[in-house]
Coordinates of C-alpha atoms in Angstrom, one line a residue:
Chain K
V1 CA 75.6 66.1 92.5
F2 CA 79.3 66.9 92.3
S3 CA 80.7 63.5 93.3
A4 CA 79.6 60.1 94.6
D5 CA 81.6 57.2 95.9
A6 CA 79.8 53.9 95.9
E7 CA 82.3 52.3 98.2
T8 CA 82.2 54.8 101.0
G9 CA 78.6 55.8 100.4
E10 CA 79.5 59.4 100.4
C11 CA 78.4 62.0 98.0
S12 CA 78.8 65.7 97.7
V13 CA 76.5 68.4 96.3
L14 CA 77.7 71.7 95.0
F15 CA 75.0 74.4 94.8
S16 CA 74.6 78.1 94.3
V17 CA 72.6 80.1 96.9
H18 CA 69.7 81.4 94.8
G19 CA 66.4 81.2 96.6
L20 CA 64.7 80.1 99.8
T21 CA 65.6 76.4 99.6
S22 CA 69.3 76.9 98.7
R23 CA 69.5 79.6 101.5
A24 CA 68.2 77.0 104.0
M25 CA 70.6 74.4 102.6
A26 CA 73.5 76.9 103.1
R27 CA 72.6 77.3 106.8
H28 CA 73.6 73.7 107.6
K29 CA 76.8 73.0 109.4
A30 CA 79.1 70.0 109.2
G31 CA 77.5 67.1 111.1
D32 CA 73.9 68.2 110.6
L33 CA 71.4 65.4 109.7
L34 CA 69.4 65.9 106.6
D35 CA 66.2 64.3 105.2
I36 CA 66.8 63.8 101.5
V37 CA 64.5 62.3 98.9
G38 CA 66.7 61.1 96.0
P39 CA 68.4 60.6 93.8
L40 CA 65.5 61.6 91.6
G41 CA 65.2 61.8 87.8
G42 CA 64.9 59.4 85.0
R43 CA 67.8 60.3 82.7
V44 CA 71.3 61.5 83.5
F45 CA 74.2 62.5 81.2
E46 CA 75.1 59.4 79.1
A47 CA 78.7 58.7 78.3
D48 CA 79.5 57.6 74.7
P49 CA 80.6 54.0 75.2
R50 CA 82.6 53.7 72.0
P51 CA 86.4 53.3 72.5
G52 CA 88.2 56.6 72.0
A53 CA 84.9 58.5 72.3
W54 CA 85.3 62.3 72.6
H55 CA 83.2 64.2 75.1
V56 CA 83.0 67.9 75.2
M57 CA 81.5 69.3 78.5
V58 CA 80.2 72.8 78.4
G59 CA 79.4 74.3 81.8
G60 CA 79.4 77.3 83.9
G61 CA 79.0 78.1 87.6
Y62 CA 76.6 75.7 89.3
G63 CA 76.2 73.9 85.9
V64 CA 79.7 72.5 86.4
P65 CA 79.2 69.9 89.2
P66 CA 77.2 67.2 87.2
L67 CA 79.5 67.6 84.3
A68 CA 82.6 67.3 86.4
F69 CA 81.1 64.2 87.9
L70 CA 80.5 62.8 84.3
A71 CA 84.0 63.8 83.2
R72 CA 85.6 61.9 86.1
R73 CA 83.5 58.9 85.4
V74 CA 84.2 58.9 81.7
L75 CA 88.0 59.2 82.3
A76 CA 87.9 56.5 84.9
D77 CA 85.8 54.0 83.0
A78 CA 87.4 54.2 79.6
S79 CA 91.1 54.7 79.5
N80 CA 91.2 56.0 76.0
A81 CA 88.3 58.4 76.3
H82 CA 88.9 62.1 75.6
V83 CA 87.3 64.9 77.5
T84 CA 87.4 68.6 76.7
F85 CA 85.9 70.7 79.4
I86 CA 84.8 74.2 78.5
D87 CA 84.2 76.0 81.7
G88 CA 82.8 79.5 81.4
A89 CA 81.9 82.3 83.8
R90 CA 81.6 86.1 84.0
S91 CA 84.9 86.3 85.8
R92 CA 87.5 84.3 87.5
E93 CA 85.8 84.0 90.9
F94 CA 82.7 82.2 89.4
L95 CA 84.8 79.4 87.9
V96 CA 84.3 76.4 90.3
G97 CA 84.4 72.6 90.3
T98 CA 87.0 71.7 87.7
D99 CA 90.0 71.4 90.0
G100 CA 92.0 68.2 89.4
L101 CA 90.2 67.2 86.1
D102 CA 93.4 68.1 84.1
D103 CA 95.4 65.6 86.2
L104 CA 92.9 62.9 85.2
G105 CA 93.5 63.7 81.6
A106 CA 90.8 66.2 80.7
R107 CA 91.7 69.1 78.5
L108 CA 90.5 72.2 80.3
R109 CA 89.4 75.2 78.3
P110 CA 88.3 77.9 80.8
C111 CA 86.9 81.1 79.6
T112 CA 85.7 84.3 81.2
E113 CA 83.7 87.2 79.8
D114 CA 86.1 89.8 81.4
G115 CA 89.2 87.9 80.5
S116 CA 90.3 87.5 84.1
H117 CA 91.1 83.8 83.5
G118 CA 91.6 81.6 80.4
I119 CA 90.2 82.8 77.1
C120 CA 88.3 86.0 77.0
G121 CA 84.9 85.2 75.6
R122 CA 81.9 82.9 75.9
V123 CA 81.6 79.2 76.0
T124 CA 80.1 79.2 72.5
D125 CA 83.2 81.0 71.1
V126 CA 85.4 78.3 72.6
L127 CA 83.2 75.5 71.5
E128 CA 83.3 76.8 67.9
T129 CA 87.1 76.9 68.1
V130 CA 87.2 73.4 69.5
L131 CA 85.0 72.1 66.7
D132 CA 86.9 73.9 64.0
E133 CA 90.2 72.5 65.3
A134 CA 88.7 69.0 65.2
H135 CA 87.4 69.6 61.7
A136 CA 90.8 70.9 60.6
A137 CA 92.6 67.9 62.1
R138 CA 90.1 65.6 60.3
R139 CA 89.3 64.0 63.5
R140 CA 87.2 60.9 62.8
T141 CA 85.1 60.6 65.9
G142 CA 82.9 63.7 66.4
P143 CA 82.3 64.8 69.9
R144 CA 79.2 64.4 72.1
V145 CA 78.5 67.7 73.8
H146 CA 77.0 67.9 77.3
V147 CA 75.9 71.3 78.6
R148 CA 74.4 73.0 81.7
P149 CA 73.0 75.5 82.7
T150 CA 70.1 77.1 80.7
P151 CA 71.4 80.3 79.1
M152 CA 74.4 78.4 77.8
M153 CA 72.3 75.5 76.7
R154 CA 70.2 77.5 74.3
A155 CA 73.3 78.9 72.5
V156 CA 75.2 75.7 72.6
A157 CA 72.2 73.6 71.4
A158 CA 71.8 76.0 68.4
L159 CA 75.5 75.7 67.6
C160 CA 75.5 71.9 67.8
E161 CA 72.3 71.7 65.7
A162 CA 73.9 73.8 63.0
R163 CA 77.0 71.6 63.0
N164 CA 75.1 68.3 63.4
V165 CA 76.9 67.5 66.6
P166 CA 75.0 65.4 69.2
C167 CA 74.3 67.5 72.3
Q168 CA 72.8 66.6 75.7
V169 CA 71.3 69.2 77.9
S170 CA 70.5 69.0 81.6
L171 CA 67.4 71.2 82.1
E172 CA 66.8 73.2 85.2
V173 CA 63.1 73.9 84.9
F174 CA 61.1 74.7 88.1
M175 CA 60.3 71.3 89.6
P176 CA 57.6 71.4 92.3
C177 CA 57.6 67.7 93.2
G178 CA 60.7 66.2 91.5
L179 CA 58.9 62.8 91.4
G180 CA 57.1 62.9 88.1
I181 CA 53.6 63.3 89.6
C182 CA 52.6 66.9 89.5
M183 CA 53.3 67.7 85.8
G184 CA 54.5 71.2 86.8
C185 CA 57.9 71.1 85.1
A186 CA 56.6 70.9 81.6
V187 CA 59.2 70.8 78.9
K188 CA 57.9 71.3 75.3
R189 CA 58.8 68.7 72.7
P190 CA 58.9 69.3 69.0
D191 CA 55.6 67.5 68.5
G192 CA 53.9 70.1 70.8
T193 CA 53.4 67.7 73.7
Y194 CA 55.1 68.2 77.1
A195 CA 57.6 66.0 78.8
R196 CA 58.2 66.1 82.6
G197 CA 61.5 67.8 83.3
C198 CA 62.1 65.9 86.5
Y199 CA 61.1 62.4 85.5
D200 CA 61.5 62.1 81.7
G201 CA 64.7 64.2 82.2
P202 CA 66.4 66.2 83.5
V203 CA 68.9 65.3 80.7
F204 CA 67.5 65.5 77.2
E205 CA 69.0 65.4 73.7
A206 CA 69.0 69.0 72.7
R207 CA 66.8 68.2 69.6
E208 CA 64.1 66.7 71.8
V209 CA 63.4 70.1 73.3
V210 CA 61.7 73.2 71.9
W211 CA 63.8 76.3 73.0
E212 CA 61.4 79.1 73.7
Chain O
M1 CA 46.6 57.8 128.3
I2 CA 48.9 54.8 127.7
P3 CA 47.1 52.0 125.8
A4 CA 47.1 48.6 127.3
V5 CA 49.9 46.5 125.7
D6 CA 47.5 43.7 124.7
A7 CA 45.0 46.0 123.0
P8 CA 44.5 44.9 119.4
A9 CA 45.5 47.4 116.7
P10 CA 42.6 49.6 115.8
D11 CA 40.5 48.6 112.7
L12 CA 41.4 51.2 110.1
S13 CA 39.1 49.8 107.3
V14 CA 36.3 51.9 105.9
R15 CA 33.6 51.4 103.3
I16 CA 33.1 53.8 100.4
G17 CA 30.2 52.6 98.3
K18 CA 31.0 49.1 97.3
L19 CA 34.7 49.5 98.2
T20 CA 36.4 48.4 101.4
L21 CA 39.5 50.4 102.0
R22 CA 42.2 48.9 104.3
N23 CA 42.7 52.4 105.7
P24 CA 40.9 55.7 105.1
V25 CA 43.7 57.4 103.2
T26 CA 43.6 57.8 99.4
T27 CA 45.5 60.1 97.1
G28 CA 44.2 63.4 95.6
S29 CA 43.9 63.0 91.9
G30 CA 46.8 64.7 90.1
T31 CA 49.1 64.5 93.1
F32 CA 50.1 60.9 92.8
G33 CA 50.6 60.4 89.0
F34 CA 49.4 57.0 87.9
G35 CA 51.0 55.2 90.8
V36 CA 54.0 53.9 88.9
E37 CA 56.1 56.9 89.6
M38 CA 55.3 56.8 93.4
A39 CA 55.9 53.1 93.6
E40 CA 59.6 53.8 93.8
V41 CA 59.0 55.5 97.1
V42 CA 55.6 54.3 98.5
D43 CA 54.3 50.8 99.1
L44 CA 51.1 50.9 96.9
G45 CA 50.0 47.7 98.7
R46 CA 49.5 49.6 101.9
V47 CA 47.6 52.6 100.5
G48 CA 43.8 52.8 101.2
A49 CA 43.0 53.4 97.6
I50 CA 44.9 54.9 94.7
T51 CA 43.2 57.8 93.0
V52 CA 45.0 58.3 89.7
K53 CA 45.4 61.4 87.6
A54 CA 42.5 62.5 85.5
T55 CA 41.8 60.3 82.5
T56 CA 40.0 61.8 79.5
S57 CA 38.5 60.3 76.4
R58 CA 41.3 61.6 74.3
A59 CA 44.9 62.5 75.2
R60 CA 45.4 66.1 76.4
I61 CA 48.6 68.1 76.0
G62 CA 47.9 70.3 79.0
N63 CA 48.5 74.0 79.5
P64 CA 51.7 75.8 78.6
P65 CA 54.2 76.5 81.5
A66 CA 54.4 78.1 84.0
R67 CA 51.9 75.7 85.5
I68 CA 52.6 75.8 89.2
V69 CA 53.5 78.7 91.6
E70 CA 54.0 78.7 95.3
T71 CA 51.8 80.9 97.4
P72 CA 51.8 81.5 101.2
S73 CA 50.9 78.1 102.8
G74 CA 50.0 76.6 99.4
M75 CA 50.4 76.5 95.7
L76 CA 48.4 77.3 92.6
N77 CA 48.3 74.8 89.7
A78 CA 47.1 75.0 86.2
I79 CA 48.3 71.8 84.6
G80 CA 45.3 71.5 82.3
L81 CA 44.6 67.8 82.8
Q82 CA 47.6 66.6 80.8
N83 CA 47.2 62.8 80.3
G84 CA 47.5 60.2 77.6
G85 CA 43.8 59.5 77.4
I86 CA 41.8 56.3 78.3
D87 CA 43.5 54.1 75.7
D88 CA 46.9 54.9 77.1
Y89 CA 45.5 54.3 80.6
L90 CA 44.2 50.9 79.7
A91 CA 47.3 49.8 77.8
H92 CA 50.1 51.3 79.9
K93 CA 48.9 52.4 83.4
L94 CA 46.3 49.8 84.5
P95 CA 48.5 46.6 84.2
F96 CA 50.9 48.0 86.7
L97 CA 48.2 49.2 89.1
R98 CA 46.6 45.8 89.0
R99 CA 49.7 44.2 90.5
Y100 CA 48.5 45.5 93.9
D101 CA 45.6 44.5 95.9
T102 CA 44.5 48.1 96.3
P103 CA 41.3 49.7 95.0
I104 CA 41.8 52.0 92.0
I105 CA 39.8 55.2 91.8
V106 CA 39.9 56.8 88.3
N107 CA 39.3 60.5 88.1
V108 CA 37.2 61.3 85.1
P109 CA 36.7 64.8 83.7
G110 CA 34.5 65.5 80.7
E111 CA 33.5 68.0 78.1
N112 CA 29.8 67.2 78.5
A113 CA 27.5 64.6 80.1
D114 CA 27.9 62.2 77.1
D115 CA 31.7 62.5 77.4
F116 CA 31.6 61.8 81.1
A117 CA 29.3 58.8 80.5
D118 CA 31.4 57.5 77.6
V119 CA 34.6 57.3 79.7
T120 CA 32.7 55.9 82.7
R121 CA 31.2 53.2 80.5
R122 CA 34.5 52.3 78.9
L123 CA 36.3 52.1 82.3
T124 CA 33.5 49.8 83.6
E125 CA 33.5 47.5 80.6
A126 CA 37.3 47.2 80.7
N127 CA 37.2 46.5 84.4
A128 CA 39.7 49.3 84.7
A129 CA 38.4 51.1 87.8
D130 CA 37.0 50.0 91.2
A131 CA 35.5 53.4 91.6
I132 CA 35.1 56.4 89.3
E133 CA 35.5 59.9 90.6
L134 CA 33.6 62.3 88.4
N135 CA 35.8 65.5 88.1
I136 CA 32.9 67.9 87.6
S137 CA 35.0 70.6 89.4
C138 CA 38.4 71.0 87.6
P139 CA 39.0 74.8 87.5
N140 CA 41.7 74.6 84.8
V141 CA 39.7 73.6 81.7
S142 CA 36.8 75.3 80.1
H143 CA 33.5 73.8 81.3
G144 CA 35.3 72.0 84.0
L145 CA 33.9 74.0 86.9
D146 CA 30.5 74.7 85.4
Y147 CA 28.9 71.4 86.4
A148 CA 29.8 71.6 90.1
T149 CA 28.5 75.1 90.4
D150 CA 25.0 74.1 89.3
P151 CA 22.8 71.5 91.0
R152 CA 21.0 70.7 87.8
A153 CA 24.1 70.2 85.7
T154 CA 25.6 68.1 88.5
F155 CA 22.5 65.9 88.5
E156 CA 22.6 65.6 84.7
V157 CA 26.2 64.4 84.7
V158 CA 26.0 62.1 87.6
S159 CA 22.8 60.4 86.5
A160 CA 24.2 59.9 83.0
C161 CA 27.2 58.1 84.5
R162 CA 25.0 56.2 87.0
K163 CA 23.1 54.6 84.1
V164 CA 26.3 53.1 82.6
T165 CA 28.2 51.8 85.6
D166 CA 27.7 49.6 88.6
R167 CA 31.0 50.7 90.0
T168 CA 31.2 53.0 93.0
L169 CA 30.5 56.4 91.7
I170 CA 32.0 59.5 93.4
A171 CA 31.3 63.1 92.5
K172 CA 34.1 65.5 93.3
L173 CA 32.7 68.9 94.3
S174 CA 34.0 72.4 94.0
P175 CA 34.4 74.9 96.8
N176 CA 33.9 77.8 94.3
V177 CA 30.2 78.2 95.1
T178 CA 28.1 80.2 97.5
D179 CA 26.6 77.0 99.0
I180 CA 27.9 73.6 98.4
R181 CA 25.0 71.7 100.0
P182 CA 22.4 71.9 97.2
I183 CA 25.1 70.5 94.8
A184 CA 26.0 67.7 97.2
K185 CA 22.3 66.9 97.5
A186 CA 21.9 66.8 93.7
A187 CA 24.8 64.5 93.3
E188 CA 23.4 62.1 95.9
E189 CA 19.9 62.2 94.3
A190 CA 21.5 61.4 90.9
G191 CA 23.0 58.2 92.4
A192 CA 26.4 59.1 93.5
D193 CA 27.7 56.6 96.1
A194 CA 30.1 59.0 97.7
L195 CA 31.3 62.6 97.4
S196 CA 34.9 64.0 97.3
L197 CA 35.4 67.4 98.6
I198 CA 36.9 69.8 98.1
N199 CA 38.6 70.5 94.7
T200 CA 40.9 73.5 94.5
L201 CA 39.9 77.1 94.9
V202 CA 40.4 79.4 91.9
G203 CA 43.0 82.0 92.3
T204 CA 45.8 83.8 90.6
S205 CA 49.3 85.2 91.3
I206 CA 51.1 88.3 89.9
D207 CA 54.8 88.9 89.7
A208 CA 55.0 92.6 90.7
R209 CA 58.6 93.0 89.5
K210 CA 57.8 91.7 86.0
R211 CA 54.2 93.0 86.1
R212 CA 53.0 89.7 84.7
F213 CA 50.8 86.8 85.8
R214 CA 52.9 84.0 87.1
L215 CA 50.7 81.3 85.5
A216 CA 50.5 81.0 81.7
N217 CA 46.8 80.1 82.2
I218 CA 46.4 83.2 84.5
T219 CA 44.1 81.3 86.9
G220 CA 45.0 78.2 88.8
G221 CA 43.7 76.0 91.6
L222 CA 44.8 76.8 95.1
S223 CA 45.7 73.8 97.3
G224 CA 47.7 73.1 100.4
P225 CA 47.3 74.1 104.1
A226 CA 45.9 77.5 103.1
I227 CA 42.6 75.9 102.1
K228 CA 42.2 73.4 105.0
P229 CA 39.7 75.5 107.0
I230 CA 37.5 75.9 104.0
A231 CA 37.6 72.2 103.2
L232 CA 36.9 71.2 106.8
L233 CA 33.8 73.4 106.9
A234 CA 32.6 72.1 103.6
V235 CA 32.9 68.5 104.8
Y236 CA 31.1 69.3 108.1
R237 CA 28.2 71.1 106.3
V238 CA 27.8 68.4 103.6
A239 CA 28.0 65.6 106.2
Q240 CA 24.9 67.2 107.8
T241 CA 23.1 67.3 104.4
V242 CA 23.7 63.9 102.7
R243 CA 23.8 60.2 103.8
V244 CA 26.5 59.0 101.4
P245 CA 30.1 58.8 102.7
L246 CA 32.5 61.7 102.1
I247 CA 36.1 61.7 101.1
G248 CA 37.6 64.8 102.7
M249 CA 40.5 66.6 101.2
G250 CA 42.1 70.0 101.0
G251 CA 45.4 70.9 102.8
I252 CA 45.9 67.7 104.7
M253 CA 49.5 67.7 105.8
N254 CA 49.6 65.1 108.6
A255 CA 47.5 62.7 110.6
D256 CA 46.1 65.4 112.9
D257 CA 44.7 67.2 109.9
A258 CA 43.2 63.9 108.7
V259 CA 41.6 63.2 112.0
E260 CA 40.0 66.7 112.0
F261 CA 38.3 65.7 108.6
L262 CA 37.1 62.4 110.0
L263 CA 35.7 64.2 113.1
A264 CA 34.0 66.7 110.8
G265 CA 32.2 63.8 109.1
A266 CA 34.5 62.4 106.4
T267 CA 34.6 58.6 106.1
A268 CA 38.0 58.7 104.2
V269 CA 40.5 61.4 103.4
A270 CA 42.9 62.1 100.5
V271 CA 46.4 63.5 100.8
G272 CA 47.3 65.8 97.9
T273 CA 49.8 68.6 97.8
V274 CA 51.7 67.3 100.8
S275 CA 53.0 64.4 98.6
F276 CA 55.1 67.0 96.8
T277 CA 57.0 67.8 99.9
N278 CA 56.7 64.4 101.7
P279 CA 56.1 61.6 99.3
L280 CA 55.5 59.2 102.2
A281 CA 52.6 61.3 103.5
V282 CA 50.1 58.7 102.4
H283 CA 51.7 56.2 104.8
D284 CA 52.5 58.7 107.5
V285 CA 48.8 59.9 107.7
A286 CA 47.4 56.3 107.8
D287 CA 49.9 55.3 110.5
G288 CA 49.2 58.4 112.4
I289 CA 45.4 57.9 112.3
G290 CA 46.0 54.4 113.8
A291 CA 48.2 55.9 116.5
Y292 CA 45.5 58.5 117.3
L293 CA 42.8 55.8 117.6
A294 CA 45.0 53.6 119.8
Q295 CA 46.0 56.5 122.1
N296 CA 42.5 57.6 122.5
G297 CA 41.0 54.2 123.1
F298 CA 39.1 53.8 119.9
A299 CA 38.8 50.3 118.3
R300 CA 37.9 51.5 114.8
V301 CA 37.8 54.5 112.6
S302 CA 34.1 54.6 112.3
E303 CA 33.9 55.6 116.0
I304 CA 35.3 59.0 115.2
I305 CA 33.6 59.8 111.9
G306 CA 31.4 62.9 112.5
A307 CA 32.2 62.7 116.2
V308 CA 33.0 66.4 116.6
E309 CA 31.0 68.1 119.4

């Protein structure tokens, strides 16, 4: 979900055309009626409620929408919240969804692997720089990191673990039912048991998940 | 035919053993969680009976992922009976389910006859199940399938459980056999009050591009519309063989499918895989059976059970 407005009852969804379902979704035209079961899931990204809390969003491509949603909410709810948004992609044309966040007060740190926009490098390089800068500036409140999608999560989770920075990940495991009933979207926990990606998540603390 | 406006609504209730179901639609074990998750979408007070996920003597972690893959007109699953065990069921699942005036059917797998009987006895003593469905046919755990492929083993498990419970006892049969009828007969002779059929068919799926099996467990249980013709024939044949009521299941997607099972001889039906695409299927199917009866001038479900010509 990219945005939602409780007053108008409108919400928008940003997706990448990837398989059968998303191809079918892309065929719809404005004005089409859709049958939707949702919103589903037990846990969403949680904002740090402390005054002056610092949030670092790390996203790329279709991982950006829920983070942009969170960023807008954090900036609207807490006037003194800080948001750093690290938006990474292969190249310029895959950077989507962060328009207007800087006007709301977010610090945008785009990066591309080919250097066509922002910093030339990966999100983990930028995150390291951001954390180093904060350390050098003796910043008191450490950040809370939110990350999506999967390939980025693994690397960011490892980086955050090494630096003892709290990190939330939004997993995108294959979810057959989305309702918490089929047990198909098993996510391995450190104790060897499995959580349900759809119902116990999809957002988990990075340390609650075994990265295989 | 247009039904008369003053015709009373058809009587949808059916009897399975000692249970009276308000309508003939229950939920396939493992496709409805423990009810609590579905209660966000479904009115559990309108369901015929709630069949919960398999509950074992001890907690089971389940199989590693990938556990589910899509197949043409169906899916394969190899969950591996992940559940918190009977203590977790009694402490955390049952109190919620008891808020509704809907019979609870607990699906029970087991490692051996003693294990089946132990869980059955504990569920009975704790008043934690209105009926017990013996899962002698789960294809995803070792020994799971063995019982329902052998009439003697089926007899042994069912009679061991019959000795320790006065609750409605249901045996869930496997389609992975050359002839299901002798097994159905053995379960009936051992004291089963009803039979559920069919469980999933064993299959596999290979990813040609990666040259690997798609399921971590290699094999899985096939469900969905792909298996409906097999399930329908099994119900028809078993209905000719035993006297106990049958709960028909396997690929039911809508009320028309369900009516076919009733016509073949099932007294009740279970919706399973369809709940993953239409969580309201359990209501849609019950409502649709009612509409079918009304449109065709039947006053009660029992009039169409086994009525195929």
